[in-house]
Amino acid sequence: MKQCIACGMPMRKVDDYPLGDTTKNYCKYCARANGSMQSYDEKLASMTEFIIRTQGLDAHVAQKSAAFMISKLPAWKRGSDD
Amino acid sequence: MNKRTQQREQTRIEILTAAEHIYAVHGFIRPSTQMVAKEAGVAHGTVFLHFQSQEKLILAVIENLGQSLTSQIHESSVPGHSLNEVLQTYLTAIEANESLYTHLIMELPQLPKEAQQTVIGIQSVIAHHLDQVMSQLKKEKKIKDLSFPFLFNTWIGLIHYYLMNRRLFAPHGSVLAVYKDQLIANFITLLEVDCT
């Protein structure tokens, strides 16, 4: 079972992959509509939005937490340093 | 990996394991690095060779805990899980690390900000799985139409209250071992739409 390099989610079924493409190493939540992988800024924004929508946190706290979480993932280990 | 690197990695793991044990019993703030060194059977200076500072050692233990909990929750979550099964998965993962996790949430205000962010990371994983199952149940009008953050924070608040007061609820052991099933059952009953 592969794990999304951009958010850490396990990808078990075809439906978890962007446009059902199981050769990709990122999941459908980390892909744009055309199936390409979101940029660091796009992922940071979507993760921040997810934290606000599900946990109701302050926007600034949510963004800091999202940046911390994605900094641990293979796709963003360098992009998160700034 | 050569033998020297292997030994170094092994010592690092032994120090981390010893620190996890000490922090699970005494919390993160009170224990000294000497206590950790003694538990690991290494010289005090060896702890700093691997972790540079007490703060870095604490954060390494917390990061390990976060990774362990999130991978347990992800691995046990199967598509199509019921609400009961998602909540069970979360509490089973917490129960396996109950003492360390309880100290983490109780001491959060005194710990570095990365500790808070790790807790939000753990919560984001369970939020992802709960969001999927609850959205479907809301569409089917099987649970009340309350906002997701309210439902989520009510659940987390309930669990944290029991964990933080475990001396009142289960002074001699695991509070989740005793209350897990009834907390889940009652939470689901609260959410269910009354069809009578």
GROMACS .gro file of C-alpha atoms in nm:
model
  278
    1MET     CA    1   0.000   0.000   0.000
    2LYS     CA    2   0.134   0.340  -0.099
    3GLN     CA    3   0.120   0.647   0.121
    4CYS     CA    4   0.061   0.991  -0.032
    5ILE     CA    5   0.390   1.181  -0.035
    6ALA     CA    6   0.207   1.512   0.004
    7CYS     CA    7  -0.040   1.449   0.291
    8GLY     CA    8   0.048   1.104   0.432
    9MET     CA    9  -0.288   0.941   0.357
   10PRO     CA   10  -0.269   0.568   0.274
   11MET     CA   11  -0.388   0.494  -0.080
   12ARG     CA   12  -0.569   0.159  -0.077
   13LYS     CA   13  -0.811   0.173  -0.366
   14VAL     CA   14  -0.813   0.310  -0.720
   15ASP     CA   15  -1.055   0.581  -0.609
   16ASP     CA   16  -0.787   0.724  -0.373
   17TYR     CA   17  -0.561   0.815  -0.669
   18PRO     CA   18  -0.592   1.129  -0.884
   19LEU     CA   19  -0.818   1.042  -1.182
   20GLY     CA   20  -0.774   0.677  -1.078
   21ASP     CA   21  -0.408   0.679  -1.190
   22THR     CA   22  -0.239   0.428  -0.958
   23THR     CA   23   0.109   0.510  -1.091
   24LYS     CA   24   0.097   0.843  -0.901
   25ASN     CA   25   0.252   0.868  -0.555
   26TYR     CA   26   0.009   1.138  -0.435
   27CYS     CA   27  -0.363   1.109  -0.356
   28LYS     CA   28  -0.673   1.269  -0.508
   29TYR     CA   29  -0.688   1.526  -0.227
   30CYS     CA   30  -0.341   1.654  -0.323
   31ALA     CA   31  -0.414   1.676  -0.696
   32ARG     CA   32  -0.552   1.952  -0.915
   33ALA     CA   33  -0.858   1.891  -1.136
   34ASN     CA   34  -0.628   1.782  -1.424
   35GLY     CA   35  -0.457   1.520  -1.201
   36SER     CA   36  -0.123   1.703  -1.154
   37MET     CA   37   0.010   1.748  -0.801
   38GLN     CA   38  -0.073   2.067  -0.613
   39SER     CA   39   0.211   2.310  -0.539
   40TYR     CA   40   0.337   2.368  -0.184
   41ASP     CA   41   0.127   2.687  -0.158
   42GLU     CA   42  -0.186   2.513  -0.286
   43LYS     CA   43  -0.137   2.221  -0.042
   44LEU     CA   44  -0.073   2.459   0.248
   45ALA     CA   45  -0.393   2.649   0.162
   46SER     CA   46  -0.606   2.333   0.128
   47MET     CA   47  -0.469   2.179   0.449
   48THR     CA   48  -0.530   2.508   0.635
   49GLU     CA   49  -0.887   2.518   0.502
   50PHE     CA   50  -0.939   2.155   0.609
   51ILE     CA   51  -0.822   2.227   0.966
   52ILE     CA   52  -1.048   2.534   0.992
   53ARG     CA   53  -1.347   2.348   0.842
   54THR     CA   54  -1.313   2.037   1.060
   55GLN     CA   55  -1.163   2.165   1.388
   56GLY     CA   56  -1.282   2.526   1.382
   57LEU     CA   57  -0.939   2.669   1.467
   58ASP     CA   58  -0.824   3.029   1.424
   59ALA     CA   59  -0.695   3.084   1.068
   60HIS     CA   60  -0.341   3.181   1.175
   61VAL     CA   61  -0.308   2.884   1.413
   62ALA     CA   62  -0.448   2.653   1.144
   63GLN     CA   63  -0.195   2.775   0.886
   64LYS     CA   64   0.100   2.733   1.125
   65SER     CA   65  -0.019   2.382   1.213
   66ALA     CA   66  -0.070   2.289   0.846
   67ALA     CA   67   0.283   2.410   0.763
   68PHE     CA   68   0.424   2.202   1.050
   69MET     CA   69   0.230   1.890   0.946
   70ILE     CA   70   0.324   1.898   0.580
   71SER     CA   71   0.687   1.981   0.658
   72LYS     CA   72   0.719   1.620   0.782
   73LEU     CA   73   0.610   1.469   0.449
   74PRO     CA   74   0.847   1.357   0.171
   75ALA     CA   75   0.709   1.598  -0.091
   76TRP     CA   76   0.763   1.910   0.118
   77LYS     CA   77   1.069   1.849   0.332
   78ARG     CA   78   1.259   2.127   0.153
   79GLY     CA   79   0.972   2.355   0.048
   80SER     CA   80   0.862   2.412   0.405
   81ASP     CA   81   1.186   2.563   0.528
   82ASP     CA   82   1.087   2.916   0.433
   83MET     CA   83   2.463   0.064   0.724
   84ASN     CA   84   2.801  -0.008   0.890
   85LYS     CA   85   2.835  -0.147   1.241
   86ARG     CA   86   2.918   0.189   1.398
   87THR     CA   87   2.611   0.354   1.241
   88GLN     CA   88   2.396   0.059   1.351
   89GLN     CA   89   2.521   0.091   1.710
   90ARG     CA   90   2.456   0.464   1.704
   91GLU     CA   91   2.101   0.410   1.578
   92GLN     CA   92   2.046   0.138   1.838
   93THR     CA   93   2.157   0.371   2.120
   94ARG     CA   94   1.926   0.644   1.986
   95ILE     CA   95   1.632   0.401   1.992
   96GLU     CA   96   1.720   0.288   2.346
   97ILE     CA   97   1.728   0.648   2.470
   98LEU     CA   98   1.396   0.724   2.298
   99THR     CA   99   1.234   0.411   2.444
  100ALA     CA  100   1.363   0.497   2.792
  101ALA     CA  101   1.236   0.856   2.758
  102GLU     CA  102   0.893   0.732   2.645
  103HIS     CA  103   0.874   0.509   2.951
  104ILE     CA  104   0.984   0.783   3.192
  105TYR     CA  105   0.751   1.046   3.039
  106ALA     CA  106   0.457   0.801   3.038
  107VAL     CA  107   0.500   0.756   3.414
  108HIS     CA  108   0.612   1.104   3.529
  109GLY     CA  109   0.503   1.340   3.249
  110PHE     CA  110   0.728   1.542   3.018
  111ILE     CA  111   0.815   1.838   3.238
  112ARG     CA  112   0.935   1.691   3.568
  113PRO     CA  113   1.186   1.419   3.471
  114SER     CA  114   1.551   1.511   3.422
  115THR     CA  115   1.770   1.388   3.139
  116GLN     CA  116   1.969   1.205   3.410
  117MET     CA  117   1.662   0.990   3.479
  118VAL     CA  118   1.637   0.909   3.108
  119ALA     CA  119   2.008   0.825   3.086
  120LYS     CA  120   1.981   0.595   3.389
  121GLU     CA  121   1.674   0.420   3.247
  122ALA     CA  122   1.850   0.374   2.910
  123GLY     CA  123   2.172   0.253   3.077
  124VAL     CA  124   2.387   0.518   2.905
  125ALA     CA  125   2.610   0.800   3.027
  126HIS     CA  126   2.433   1.133   3.076
  127GLY     CA  127   2.641   1.296   2.801
  128THR     CA  128   2.532   1.030   2.550
  129VAL     CA  129   2.175   1.161   2.566
  130PHE     CA  130   2.301   1.500   2.440
  131LEU     CA  131   2.514   1.341   2.169
  132HIS     CA  132   2.191   1.214   2.017
  133PHE     CA  133   1.938   1.485   2.109
  134GLN     CA  134   2.139   1.806   2.182
  135SER     CA  135   1.888   1.933   2.441
  136GLN     CA  136   1.609   1.816   2.671
  137GLU     CA  137   1.357   2.000   2.452
  138LYS     CA  138   1.474   1.810   2.143
  139LEU     CA  139   1.442   1.479   2.329
  140ILE     CA  140   1.088   1.565   2.442
  141LEU     CA  141   0.991   1.668   2.087
  142ALA     CA  142   1.138   1.347   1.941
  143VAL     CA  143   0.924   1.140   2.180
  144ILE     CA  144   0.614   1.346   2.094
  145GLU     CA  145   0.681   1.316   1.720
  146ASN     CA  146   0.718   0.938   1.757
  147LEU     CA  147   0.388   0.924   1.945
  148GLY     CA  148   0.217   1.133   1.674
  149GLN     CA  149   0.349   0.908   1.397
  150SER     CA  150   0.252   0.594   1.585
  151LEU     CA  151  -0.105   0.717   1.650
  152THR     CA  152  -0.167   0.851   1.300
  153SER     CA  153  -0.035   0.537   1.129
  154GLN     CA  154  -0.243   0.315   1.363
  155ILE     CA  155  -0.556   0.520   1.285
  156HIS     CA  156  -0.488   0.524   0.908
  157GLU     CA  157  -0.403   0.152   0.894
  158SER     CA  158  -0.709   0.043   1.091
  159SER     CA  159  -0.947   0.265   0.895
  160VAL     CA  160  -1.119   0.073   0.621
  161PRO     CA  161  -1.334   0.245   0.355
  162GLY     CA  162  -1.701   0.206   0.444
  163HIS     CA  163  -1.633   0.190   0.819
  164SER     CA  164  -1.931   0.277   1.039
  165LEU     CA  165  -1.919   0.574   1.278
  166ASN     CA  166  -1.882   0.328   1.567
  167GLU     CA  167  -1.581   0.166   1.397
  168VAL     CA  168  -1.409   0.499   1.326
  169LEU     CA  169  -1.448   0.608   1.690
  170GLN     CA  170  -1.329   0.263   1.808
  171THR     CA  171  -1.020   0.290   1.587
  172TYR     CA  172  -0.932   0.629   1.736
  173LEU     CA  173  -0.979   0.522   2.097
  174THR     CA  174  -0.796   0.192   2.049
  175ALA     CA  175  -0.492   0.384   1.919
  176ILE     CA  176  -0.507   0.630   2.211
  177GLU     CA  177  -0.559   0.347   2.463
  178ALA     CA  178  -0.238   0.175   2.347
  179ASN     CA  179  -0.050   0.496   2.436
  180GLU     CA  180  -0.289   0.629   2.700
  181SER     CA  181  -0.049   0.739   2.969
  182LEU     CA  182   0.193   0.921   2.737
  183TYR     CA  183  -0.092   1.085   2.540
  184THR     CA  184  -0.264   1.198   2.860
  185HIS     CA  185   0.053   1.366   2.986
  186LEU     CA  186   0.091   1.530   2.645
  187ILE     CA  187  -0.253   1.693   2.650
  188MET     CA  188  -0.229   1.787   3.019
  189GLU     CA  189   0.110   1.955   2.983
  190LEU     CA  190   0.054   2.119   2.642
  191PRO     CA  191   0.064   2.479   2.773
  192GLN     CA  192   0.414   2.418   2.915
  193LEU     CA  193   0.550   2.231   2.612
  194PRO     CA  194   0.706   2.380   2.295
  195LYS     CA  195   0.457   2.489   2.026
  196GLU     CA  196   0.555   2.190   1.809
  197ALA     CA  197   0.383   1.967   2.067
  198GLN     CA  198   0.054   2.152   2.012
  199GLN     CA  199   0.099   2.120   1.637
  200THR     CA  200   0.158   1.745   1.670
  201VAL     CA  201  -0.170   1.712   1.862
  202ILE     CA  202  -0.350   1.908   1.586
  203GLY     CA  203  -0.188   1.668   1.335
  204ILE     CA  204  -0.323   1.363   1.522
  205GLN     CA  205  -0.666   1.527   1.537
  206SER     CA  206  -0.655   1.607   1.166
  207VAL     CA  207  -0.618   1.239   1.082
  208ILE     CA  208  -0.919   1.137   1.290
  209ALA     CA  209  -1.108   1.443   1.157
  210HIS     CA  210  -1.045   1.320   0.801
  211HIS     CA  211  -1.196   0.975   0.873
  212LEU     CA  212  -1.483   1.113   1.083
  213ASP     CA  213  -1.565   1.377   0.820
  214GLN     CA  214  -1.609   1.108   0.556
  215VAL     CA  215  -1.844   0.892   0.761
  216MET     CA  216  -2.038   1.182   0.919
  217SER     CA  217  -2.093   1.361   0.585
  218GLN     CA  218  -2.257   1.047   0.450
  219LEU     CA  219  -2.473   1.000   0.762
  220LYS     CA  220  -2.581   1.367   0.742
  221LYS     CA  221  -2.679   1.324   0.376
  222GLU     CA  222  -2.887   1.022   0.477
  223LYS     CA  223  -3.036   1.230   0.763
  224LYS     CA  224  -2.928   0.964   1.013
  225ILE     CA  225  -2.746   1.211   1.241
  226LYS     CA  226  -2.836   1.563   1.352
  227ASP     CA  227  -2.745   1.851   1.123
  228LEU     CA  228  -2.484   2.011   1.352
  229SER     CA  229  -2.163   2.175   1.228
  230PHE     CA  230  -1.868   1.938   1.192
  231PRO     CA  231  -1.629   2.139   1.418
  232PHE     CA  232  -1.894   2.134   1.694
  233LEU     CA  233  -1.937   1.757   1.665
  234PHE     CA  234  -1.564   1.698   1.640
  235ASN     CA  235  -1.470   1.923   1.932
  236THR     CA  236  -1.749   1.776   2.145
  237TRP     CA  237  -1.603   1.430   2.086
  238ILE     CA  238  -1.241   1.536   2.150
  239GLY     CA  239  -1.346   1.742   2.454
  240LEU     CA  240  -1.534   1.445   2.599
  241ILE     CA  241  -1.241   1.208   2.555
  242HIS     CA  242  -0.985   1.456   2.686
  243TYR     CA  243  -1.202   1.526   2.993
  244TYR     CA  244  -1.205   1.156   3.084
  245LEU     CA  245  -0.833   1.118   3.015
  246MET     CA  246  -0.732   1.428   3.210
  247ASN     CA  247  -0.943   1.320   3.508
  248ARG     CA  248  -0.856   0.955   3.496
  249ARG     CA  249  -0.778   0.953   3.868
  250LEU     CA  250  -1.147   1.023   3.927
  251PHE     CA  251  -1.280   0.770   3.676
  252ALA     CA  252  -1.025   0.487   3.681
  253PRO     CA  253  -0.763   0.547   3.952
  254HIS     CA  254  -0.602   0.207   3.913
  255GLY     CA  255  -0.568   0.168   3.539
  256SER     CA  256  -0.679   0.270   3.192
  257VAL     CA  257  -0.980   0.497   3.177
  258LEU     CA  258  -1.044   0.399   2.814
  259ALA     CA  259  -1.038   0.027   2.896
  260VAL     CA  260  -1.330   0.093   3.130
  261TYR     CA  261  -1.524   0.367   2.946
  262LYS     CA  262  -1.441   0.333   2.575
  263ASP     CA  263  -1.750   0.138   2.470
  264GLN     CA  264  -2.001   0.343   2.667
  265LEU     CA  265  -1.850   0.676   2.555
  266ILE     CA  266  -1.882   0.568   2.192
  267ALA     CA  267  -2.236   0.431   2.235
  268ASN     CA  268  -2.359   0.742   2.419
  269PHE     CA  269  -2.194   0.984   2.176
  270ILE     CA  270  -2.362   0.810   1.883
  271THR     CA  271  -2.698   0.816   2.064
  272LEU     CA  272  -2.657   1.192   2.114
  273LEU     CA  273  -2.605   1.242   1.740
  274GLU     CA  274  -2.873   1.012   1.608
  275VAL     CA  275  -3.188   1.165   1.469
  276ASP     CA  276  -3.482   1.067   1.683
  277CYS     CA  277  -3.727   0.890   1.450
  278THR     CA  278  -3.997   0.822   1.710
   0.00000   0.00000   0.00000
